Amino acid sequence: MQELQKNDHYKIIGIEISAGTNMPRHFTTSDAYVIVESGNALLIYKSETSELKKGMSLSIPSHEPHILKVIEDFKAYIVLANDAVITYSVL
């Protein structure tokens, strides 16, 4: 993960994750808007799974624990509130 831009209101984080890798259960302290540039992954909530593909975007509510399971090398941008953090633990 790399912070690409930040101002007084939001920040943009770039992520690149290799196929076969899982991003462990985590949540953000603000709503997160994900824009998929390439690849394929499954976003897994406790009761729902969403497939993420090139060109898709998705909003993830704040404090919603989820896992990202990467199927094909994955590259995306995440837009968060300026002071938001990503926490790797269950609420």
Short mmCIF file of the N, C-alpha and C atoms (twelve columns), coordinates in Angstrom:
data_MODEL
# 
_entry.id   MODEL 
# 
loop_
_atom_site.group_PDB 
_atom_site.id 
_atom_site.type_symbol 
_atom_site.label_atom_id 
_atom_site.label_alt_id 
_atom_site.label_comp_id 
_atom_site.label_asym_id 
_atom_site.label_seq_id 
_atom_site.Cartn_x 
_atom_site.Cartn_y 
_atom_site.Cartn_z 
_atom_site.pdbx_PDB_model_num 
ATOM 1   N N  . MET A 1  0.843   -1.174  0.000   1 
ATOM 2   C CA . MET A 1  0.000   0.000   0.000   1 
ATOM 3   C C  . MET A 1  0.885   1.233   0.000   1 
ATOM 4   N N  . GLN A 2  0.435   2.212   -0.778  1 
ATOM 5   C CA . GLN A 2  1.197   3.450   -0.861  1 
ATOM 6   C C  . GLN A 2  0.240   4.635   -0.929  1 
ATOM 7   N N  . GLU A 3  0.445   5.603   -0.055  1 
ATOM 8   C CA . GLU A 3  -0.356  6.823   -0.108  1 
ATOM 9   C C  . GLU A 3  0.095   7.642   -1.308  1 
ATOM 10  N N  . LEU A 4  -0.817  7.901   -2.235  1 
ATOM 11  C CA . LEU A 4  -0.482  8.597   -3.471  1 
ATOM 12  C C  . LEU A 4  -0.770  10.088  -3.410  1 
ATOM 13  N N  . GLN A 5  -1.809  10.448  -2.680  1 
ATOM 14  C CA . GLN A 5  -2.186  11.859  -2.582  1 
ATOM 15  C C  . GLN A 5  -2.979  12.076  -1.301  1 
ATOM 16  N N  . LYS A 6  -2.859  13.285  -0.751  1 
ATOM 17  C CA . LYS A 6  -3.592  13.611  0.475   1 
ATOM 18  C C  . LYS A 6  -3.822  15.118  0.512   1 
ATOM 19  N N  . ASN A 7  -5.009  15.511  0.968   1 
ATOM 20  C CA . ASN A 7  -5.279  16.923  1.210   1 
ATOM 21  C C  . ASN A 7  -6.054  17.040  2.520   1 
ATOM 22  N N  . ASP A 8  -6.701  18.162  2.754   1 
ATOM 23  C CA . ASP A 8  -7.414  18.368  4.020   1 
ATOM 24  C C  . ASP A 8  -8.650  17.490  4.175   1 
ATOM 25  N N  . HIS A 9  -9.137  16.896  3.083   1 
ATOM 26  C CA . HIS A 9  -10.402 16.161  3.127   1 
ATOM 27  C C  . HIS A 9  -10.279 14.654  2.881   1 
ATOM 28  N N  . TYR A 10 -9.377  14.237  2.015   1 
ATOM 29  C CA . TYR A 10 -9.296  12.830  1.653   1 
ATOM 30  C C  . TYR A 10 -7.854  12.433  1.359   1 
ATOM 31  N N  . LYS A 11 -7.653  11.116  1.224   1 
ATOM 32  C CA . LYS A 11 -6.373  10.580  0.760   1 
ATOM 33  C C  . LYS A 11 -6.661  9.447   -0.205  1 
ATOM 34  N N  . ILE A 12 -5.722  9.218   -1.110  1 
ATOM 35  C CA . ILE A 12 -5.834  8.138   -2.086  1 
ATOM 36  C C  . ILE A 12 -4.670  7.191   -1.853  1 
ATOM 37  N N  . ILE A 13 -5.010  5.924   -1.685  1 
ATOM 38  C CA . ILE A 13 -4.006  4.885   -1.454  1 
ATOM 39  C C  . ILE A 13 -4.024  3.930   -2.641  1 
ATOM 40  N N  . GLY A 14 -2.852  3.604   -3.157  1 
ATOM 41  C CA . GLY A 14 -2.732  2.612   -4.215  1 
ATOM 42  C C  . GLY A 14 -2.354  1.274   -3.610  1 
ATOM 43  N N  . ILE A 15 -2.996  0.205   -4.097  1 
ATOM 44  C CA . ILE A 15 -2.624  -1.136  -3.635  1 
ATOM 45  C C  . ILE A 15 -2.342  -2.027  -4.831  1 
ATOM 46  N N  . GLU A 16 -1.354  -2.878  -4.685  1 
ATOM 47  C CA . GLU A 16 -1.033  -3.908  -5.673  1 
ATOM 48  C C  . GLU A 16 -0.782  -5.188  -4.895  1 
ATOM 49  N N  . ILE A 17 -1.570  -6.226  -5.209  1 
ATOM 50  C CA . ILE A 17 -1.479  -7.489  -4.473  1 
ATOM 51  C C  . ILE A 17 -1.403  -8.628  -5.471  1 
ATOM 52  N N  . SER A 18 -0.492  -9.555  -5.257  1 
ATOM 53  C CA . SER A 18 -0.290  -10.691 -6.155  1 
ATOM 54  C C  . SER A 18 -1.389  -11.732 -6.021  1 
ATOM 55  N N  . ALA A 19 -1.650  -12.434 -7.115  1 
ATOM 56  C CA . ALA A 19 -2.622  -13.525 -7.132  1 
ATOM 57  C C  . ALA A 19 -2.282  -14.539 -6.040  1 
ATOM 58  N N  . GLY A 20 -3.312  -15.087 -5.415  1 
ATOM 59  C CA . GLY A 20 -3.124  -16.090 -4.378  1 
ATOM 60  C C  . GLY A 20 -2.886  -15.519 -2.990  1 
ATOM 61  N N  . THR A 21 -2.849  -14.208 -2.884  1 
ATOM 62  C CA . THR A 21 -2.615  -13.539 -1.603  1 
ATOM 63  C C  . THR A 21 -3.938  -13.091 -1.000  1 
ATOM 64  N N  . ASN A 22 -4.041  -13.156 0.307   1 
ATOM 65  C CA . ASN A 22 -5.209  -12.637 1.017   1 
ATOM 66  C C  . ASN A 22 -4.802  -11.425 1.833   1 
ATOM 67  N N  . MET A 23 -5.612  -10.384 1.796   1 
ATOM 68  C CA . MET A 23 -5.435  -9.255  2.706   1 
ATOM 69  C C  . MET A 23 -6.247  -9.616  3.936   1 
ATOM 70  N N  . PRO A 24 -5.623  -9.744  5.103   1 
ATOM 71  C CA . PRO A 24 -6.329  -10.219 6.290   1 
ATOM 72  C C  . PRO A 24 -7.522  -9.337  6.672   1 
ATOM 73  N N  . ARG A 25 -8.371  -9.890  7.515   1 
ATOM 74  C CA . ARG A 25 -9.555  -9.160  7.980   1 
ATOM 75  C C  . ARG A 25 -9.135  -7.790  8.510   1 
ATOM 76  N N  . HIS A 26 -9.833  -6.765  8.024   1 
ATOM 77  C CA . HIS A 26 -9.521  -5.396  8.409   1 
ATOM 78  C C  . HIS A 26 -10.754 -4.515  8.229   1 
ATOM 79  N N  . PHE A 27 -10.655 -3.292  8.689   1 
ATOM 80  C CA . PHE A 27 -11.706 -2.294  8.463   1 
ATOM 81  C C  . PHE A 27 -11.050 -0.926  8.414   1 
ATOM 82  N N  . THR A 28 -11.785 0.056   7.900   1 
ATOM 83  C CA . THR A 28 -11.298 1.432   7.877   1 
ATOM 84  C C  . THR A 28 -12.171 2.281   8.790   1 
ATOM 85  N N  . THR A 29 -11.605 3.375   9.256   1 
ATOM 86  C CA . THR A 29 -12.341 4.249   10.169  1 
ATOM 87  C C  . THR A 29 -13.152 5.314   9.439   1 
ATOM 88  N N  . SER A 30 -13.218 5.217   8.104   1 
ATOM 89  C CA . SER A 30 -14.122 6.058   7.306   1 
ATOM 90  C C  . SER A 30 -14.671 5.181   6.189   1 
ATOM 91  N N  . ASP A 31 -15.709 5.648   5.521   1 
ATOM 92  C CA . ASP A 31 -16.153 4.946   4.324   1 
ATOM 93  C C  . ASP A 31 -14.974 4.882   3.364   1 
ATOM 94  N N  . ALA A 32 -14.890 3.800   2.603   1 
ATOM 95  C CA . ALA A 32 -13.816 3.626   1.626   1 
ATOM 96  C C  . ALA A 32 -14.442 3.430   0.251   1 
ATOM 97  N N  . TYR A 33 -13.883 4.094   -0.742  1 
ATOM 98  C CA . TYR A 33 -14.343 3.948   -2.113  1 
ATOM 99  C C  . TYR A 33 -13.221 3.285   -2.888  1 
ATOM 100 N N  . VAL A 34 -13.466 2.100   -3.433  1 
ATOM 101 C CA . VAL A 34 -12.450 1.307   -4.125  1 
ATOM 102 C C  . VAL A 34 -12.676 1.392   -5.630  1 
ATOM 103 N N  . ILE A 35 -11.614 1.690   -6.374  1 
ATOM 104 C CA . ILE A 35 -11.657 1.753   -7.834  1 
ATOM 105 C C  . ILE A 35 -10.645 0.724   -8.345  1 
ATOM 106 N N  . VAL A 36 -11.117 -0.285  -9.075  1 
ATOM 107 C CA . VAL A 36 -10.258 -1.377  -9.536  1 
ATOM 108 C C  . VAL A 36 -9.644  -1.024  -10.886 1 
ATOM 109 N N  . GLU A 37 -8.313  -1.022  -10.946 1 
ATOM 110 C CA . GLU A 37 -7.616  -0.743  -12.198 1 
ATOM 111 C C  . GLU A 37 -7.379  -2.028  -13.001 1 
ATOM 112 N N  . SER A 38 -7.018  -3.105  -12.299 1 
ATOM 113 C CA . SER A 38 -6.776  -4.364  -13.005 1 
ATOM 114 C C  . SER A 38 -6.874  -5.525  -12.034 1 
ATOM 115 N N  . GLY A 39 -7.039  -6.718  -12.603 1 
ATOM 116 C CA . GLY A 39 -7.074  -7.932  -11.795 1 
ATOM 117 C C  . GLY A 39 -8.461  -8.356  -11.381 1 
ATOM 118 N N  . ASN A 40 -8.482  -9.291  -10.440 1 
ATOM 119 C CA . ASN A 40 -9.730  -9.879  -9.975  1 
ATOM 120 C C  . ASN A 40 -9.538  -10.304 -8.523  1 
ATOM 121 N N  . ALA A 41 -10.524 -9.985  -7.678  1 
ATOM 122 C CA . ALA A 41 -10.456 -10.354 -6.268  1 
ATOM 123 C C  . ALA A 41 -11.862 -10.530 -5.710  1 
ATOM 124 N N  . LEU A 42 -11.942 -11.215 -4.596  1 
ATOM 125 C CA . LEU A 42 -13.200 -11.369 -3.882  1 
ATOM 126 C C  . LEU A 42 -13.128 -10.550 -2.605  1 
ATOM 127 N N  . LEU A 43 -14.126 -9.715  -2.385  1 
ATOM 128 C CA . LEU A 43 -14.252 -8.946  -1.162  1 
ATOM 129 C C  . LEU A 43 -15.264 -9.688  -0.304  1 
ATOM 130 N N  . ILE A 44 -14.811 -10.190 0.845   1 
ATOM 131 C CA . ILE A 44 -15.630 -11.075 1.661   1 
ATOM 132 C C  . ILE A 44 -16.000 -10.395 2.968   1 
ATOM 133 N N  . TYR A 45 -17.315 -10.164 3.137   1 
ATOM 134 C CA . TYR A 45 -17.879 -9.667  4.398   1 
ATOM 135 C C  . TYR A 45 -18.365 -10.891 5.153   1 
ATOM 136 N N  . LYS A 46 -18.872 -10.720 6.368   1 
ATOM 137 C CA . LYS A 46 -19.337 -11.876 7.129   1 
ATOM 138 C C  . LYS A 46 -20.533 -12.564 6.489   1 
ATOM 139 N N  . SER A 47 -21.359 -11.838 5.725   1 
ATOM 140 C CA . SER A 47 -22.540 -12.480 5.132   1 
ATOM 141 C C  . SER A 47 -22.648 -12.291 3.619   1 
ATOM 142 N N  . GLU A 48 -21.626 -11.748 2.984   1 
ATOM 143 C CA . GLU A 48 -21.716 -11.440 1.558   1 
ATOM 144 C C  . GLU A 48 -20.342 -11.462 0.913   1 
ATOM 145 N N  . THR A 49 -20.290 -11.874 -0.358  1 
ATOM 146 C CA . THR A 49 -19.059 -11.842 -1.135  1 
ATOM 147 C C  . THR A 49 -19.318 -11.075 -2.423  1 
ATOM 148 N N  . SER A 50 -18.421 -10.135 -2.743  1 
ATOM 149 C CA . SER A 50 -18.525 -9.358  -3.974  1 
ATOM 150 C C  . SER A 50 -17.279 -9.599  -4.808  1 
ATOM 151 N N  . GLU A 51 -17.458 -9.816  -6.109  1 
ATOM 152 C CA . GLU A 51 -16.320 -9.974  -7.005  1 
ATOM 153 C C  . GLU A 51 -15.907 -8.606  -7.521  1 
ATOM 154 N N  . LEU A 52 -14.609 -8.316  -7.457  1 
ATOM 155 C CA . LEU A 52 -14.064 -7.053  -7.947  1 
ATOM 156 C C  . LEU A 52 -13.260 -7.320  -9.211  1 
ATOM 157 N N  . LYS A 53 -13.598 -6.614  -10.301 1 
ATOM 158 C CA . LYS A 53 -12.928 -6.768  -11.594 1 
ATOM 159 C C  . LYS A 53 -12.515 -5.416  -12.141 1 
ATOM 160 N N  . LYS A 54 -11.647 -5.439  -13.133 1 
ATOM 161 C CA . LYS A 54 -11.170 -4.232  -13.801 1 
ATOM 162 C C  . LYS A 54 -12.336 -3.314  -14.172 1 
ATOM 163 N N  . GLY A 55 -12.192 -2.026  -13.832 1 
ATOM 164 C CA . GLY A 55 -13.190 -1.028  -14.188 1 
ATOM 165 C C  . GLY A 55 -14.313 -0.861  -13.182 1 
ATOM 166 N N  . MET A 56 -14.395 -1.728  -12.189 1 
ATOM 167 C CA . MET A 56 -15.464 -1.646  -11.187 1 
ATOM 168 C C  . MET A 56 -15.090 -0.670  -10.076 1 
ATOM 169 N N  . SER A 57 -16.096 -0.198  -9.394  1 
ATOM 170 C CA . SER A 57 -15.891 0.585   -8.179  1 
ATOM 171 C C  . SER A 57 -16.898 0.113   -7.148  1 
ATOM 172 N N  . LEU A 58 -16.550 0.319   -5.896  1 
ATOM 173 C CA . LEU A 58 -17.382 -0.184  -4.810  1 
ATOM 174 C C  . LEU A 58 -17.155 0.672   -3.568  1 
ATOM 175 N N  . SER A 59 -18.221 0.927   -2.842  1 
ATOM 176 C CA . SER A 59 -18.123 1.651   -1.587  1 
ATOM 177 C C  . SER A 59 -18.210 0.657   -0.431  1 
ATOM 178 N N  . ILE A 60 -17.308 0.805   0.537   1 
ATOM 179 C CA . ILE A 60 -17.291 -0.059  1.719   1 
ATOM 180 C C  . ILE A 60 -17.551 0.824   2.935   1 
ATOM 181 N N  . PRO A 61 -18.597 0.530   3.700   1 
ATOM 182 C CA . PRO A 61 -18.913 1.356   4.874   1 
ATOM 183 C C  . PRO A 61 -17.800 1.310   5.929   1 
ATOM 184 N N  . SER A 62 -17.668 2.384   6.667   1 
ATOM 185 C CA . SER A 62 -16.670 2.423   7.742   1 
ATOM 186 C C  . SER A 62 -16.954 1.339   8.778   1 
ATOM 187 N N  . HIS A 63 -15.905 0.855   9.390   1 
ATOM 188 C CA . HIS A 63 -15.959 -0.134  10.466  1 
ATOM 189 C C  . HIS A 63 -16.612 -1.462  10.045  1 
ATOM 190 N N  . GLU A 64 -16.646 -1.762  8.758   1 
ATOM 191 C CA . GLU A 64 -17.203 -3.025  8.251   1 
ATOM 192 C C  . GLU A 64 -16.036 -3.996  8.003   1 
ATOM 193 N N  . PRO A 65 -15.826 -4.973  8.898   1 
ATOM 194 C CA . PRO A 65 -14.710 -5.915  8.710   1 
ATOM 195 C C  . PRO A 65 -14.875 -6.714  7.419   1 
ATOM 196 N N  . HIS A 66 -13.763 -6.896  6.702   1 
ATOM 197 C CA . HIS A 66 -13.794 -7.643  5.451   1 
ATOM 198 C C  . HIS A 66 -12.401 -8.194  5.142   1 
ATOM 199 N N  . ILE A 67 -12.379 -9.155  4.214   1 
ATOM 200 C CA . ILE A 67 -11.146 -9.797  3.754   1 
ATOM 201 C C  . ILE A 67 -11.099 -9.630  2.245   1 
ATOM 202 N N  . LEU A 68 -9.905  -9.454  1.685   1 
ATOM 203 C CA . LEU A 68 -9.740  -9.406  0.244   1 
ATOM 204 C C  . LEU A 68 -8.945  -10.637 -0.181  1 
ATOM 205 N N  . LYS A 69 -9.539  -11.472 -1.023  1 
ATOM 206 C CA . LYS A 69 -8.891  -12.680 -1.530  1 
ATOM 207 C C  . LYS A 69 -8.579  -12.443 -3.006  1 
ATOM 208 N N  . VAL A 70 -7.298  -12.349 -3.357  1 
ATOM 209 C CA . VAL A 70 -6.884  -11.981 -4.705  1 
ATOM 210 C C  . VAL A 70 -6.792  -13.225 -5.595  1 
ATOM 211 N N  . ILE A 71 -7.558  -13.200 -6.690  1 
ATOM 212 C CA . ILE A 71 -7.606  -14.309 -7.642  1 
ATOM 213 C C  . ILE A 71 -6.581  -14.099 -8.762  1 
ATOM 214 N N  . GLU A 72 -6.519  -12.873 -9.278  1 
ATOM 215 C CA . GLU A 72 -5.605  -12.494 -10.362 1 
ATOM 216 C C  . GLU A 72 -4.898  -11.220 -9.914  1 
ATOM 217 N N  . ASP A 73 -3.595  -11.083 -10.188 1 
ATOM 218 C CA . ASP A 73 -2.849  -9.896  -9.745  1 
ATOM 219 C C  . ASP A 73 -3.762  -8.678  -9.753  1 
ATOM 220 N N  . PHE A 74 -3.815  -7.970  -8.630  1 
ATOM 221 C CA . PHE A 74 -4.834  -6.965  -8.377  1 
ATOM 222 C C  . PHE A 74 -4.210  -5.601  -8.124  1 
ATOM 223 N N  . LYS A 75 -4.757  -4.580  -8.792  1 
ATOM 224 C CA . LYS A 75 -4.313  -3.200  -8.589  1 
ATOM 225 C C  . LYS A 75 -5.551  -2.326  -8.454  1 
ATOM 226 N N  . ALA A 76 -5.584  -1.506  -7.393  1 
ATOM 227 C CA . ALA A 76 -6.751  -0.654  -7.151  1 
ATOM 228 C C  . ALA A 76 -6.330  0.602   -6.408  1 
ATOM 229 N N  . TYR A 77 -7.250  1.547   -6.377  1 
ATOM 230 C CA . TYR A 77 -7.090  2.787   -5.630  1 
ATOM 231 C C  . TYR A 77 -8.190  2.847   -4.587  1 
ATOM 232 N N  . ILE A 78 -7.838  3.289   -3.394  1 
ATOM 233 C CA . ILE A 78 -8.802  3.413   -2.303  1 
ATOM 234 C C  . ILE A 78 -8.835  4.876   -1.875  1 
ATOM 235 N N  . VAL A 79 -10.023 5.447   -1.852  1 
ATOM 236 C CA . VAL A 79 -10.201 6.827   -1.410  1 
ATOM 237 C C  . VAL A 79 -10.820 6.784   -0.007  1 
ATOM 238 N N  . LEU A 80 -10.147 7.436   0.930   1 
ATOM 239 C CA . LEU A 80 -10.560 7.463   2.336   1 
ATOM 240 C C  . LEU A 80 -10.564 8.902   2.844   1 
ATOM 241 N N  . ALA A 81 -11.225 9.122   3.963   1 
ATOM 242 C CA . ALA A 81 -11.123 10.414  4.639   1 
ATOM 243 C C  . ALA A 81 -9.659  10.650  5.011   1 
ATOM 244 N N  . ASN A 82 -9.252  11.885  5.032   1 
ATOM 245 C CA . ASN A 82 -7.875  12.278  5.297   1 
ATOM 246 C C  . ASN A 82 -7.296  11.644  6.565   1 
ATOM 247 N N  . ASP A 83 -8.091  11.549  7.627   1 
ATOM 248 C CA . ASP A 83 -7.594  11.025  8.896   1 
ATOM 249 C C  . ASP A 83 -7.936  9.552   9.140   1 
ATOM 250 N N  . ALA A 84 -8.461  8.883   8.121   1 
ATOM 251 C CA . ALA A 84 -8.851  7.474   8.281   1 
ATOM 252 C C  . ALA A 84 -7.632  6.563   8.410   1 
ATOM 253 N N  . VAL A 85 -7.829  5.456   9.108   1 
ATOM 254 C CA . VAL A 85 -6.783  4.436   9.237   1 
ATOM 255 C C  . VAL A 85 -7.386  3.077   8.895   1 
ATOM 256 N N  . ILE A 86 -6.517  2.182   8.477   1 
ATOM 257 C CA . ILE A 86 -6.904  0.787   8.211   1 
ATOM 258 C C  . ILE A 86 -6.420  -0.013  9.412   1 
ATOM 259 N N  . THR A 87 -7.336  -0.763  10.017  1 
ATOM 260 C CA . THR A 87 -7.038  -1.530  11.219  1 
ATOM 261 C C  . THR A 87 -7.204  -3.019  10.927  1 
ATOM 262 N N  . TYR A 88 -6.186  -3.810  11.258  1 
ATOM 263 C CA . TYR A 88 -6.192  -5.244  10.989  1 
ATOM 264 C C  . TYR A 88 -6.591  -6.032  12.226  1 
ATOM 265 N N  . SER A 89 -7.831  -5.848  12.650  1 
ATOM 266 C CA . SER A 89 -8.381  -6.648  13.734  1 
ATOM 267 C C  . SER A 89 -9.891  -6.557  13.662  1 
ATOM 268 N N  . VAL A 90 -10.549 -7.471  14.300  1 
ATOM 269 C CA . VAL A 90 -12.001 -7.503  14.307  1 
ATOM 270 C C  . VAL A 90 -12.515 -6.564  15.391  1 
ATOM 271 N N  . LEU A 91 -13.588 -5.864  15.096  1 
ATOM 272 C CA . LEU A 91 -14.183 -4.953  16.094  1 
ATOM 273 C C  . LEU A 91 -14.675 -5.722  17.292  1 
# 
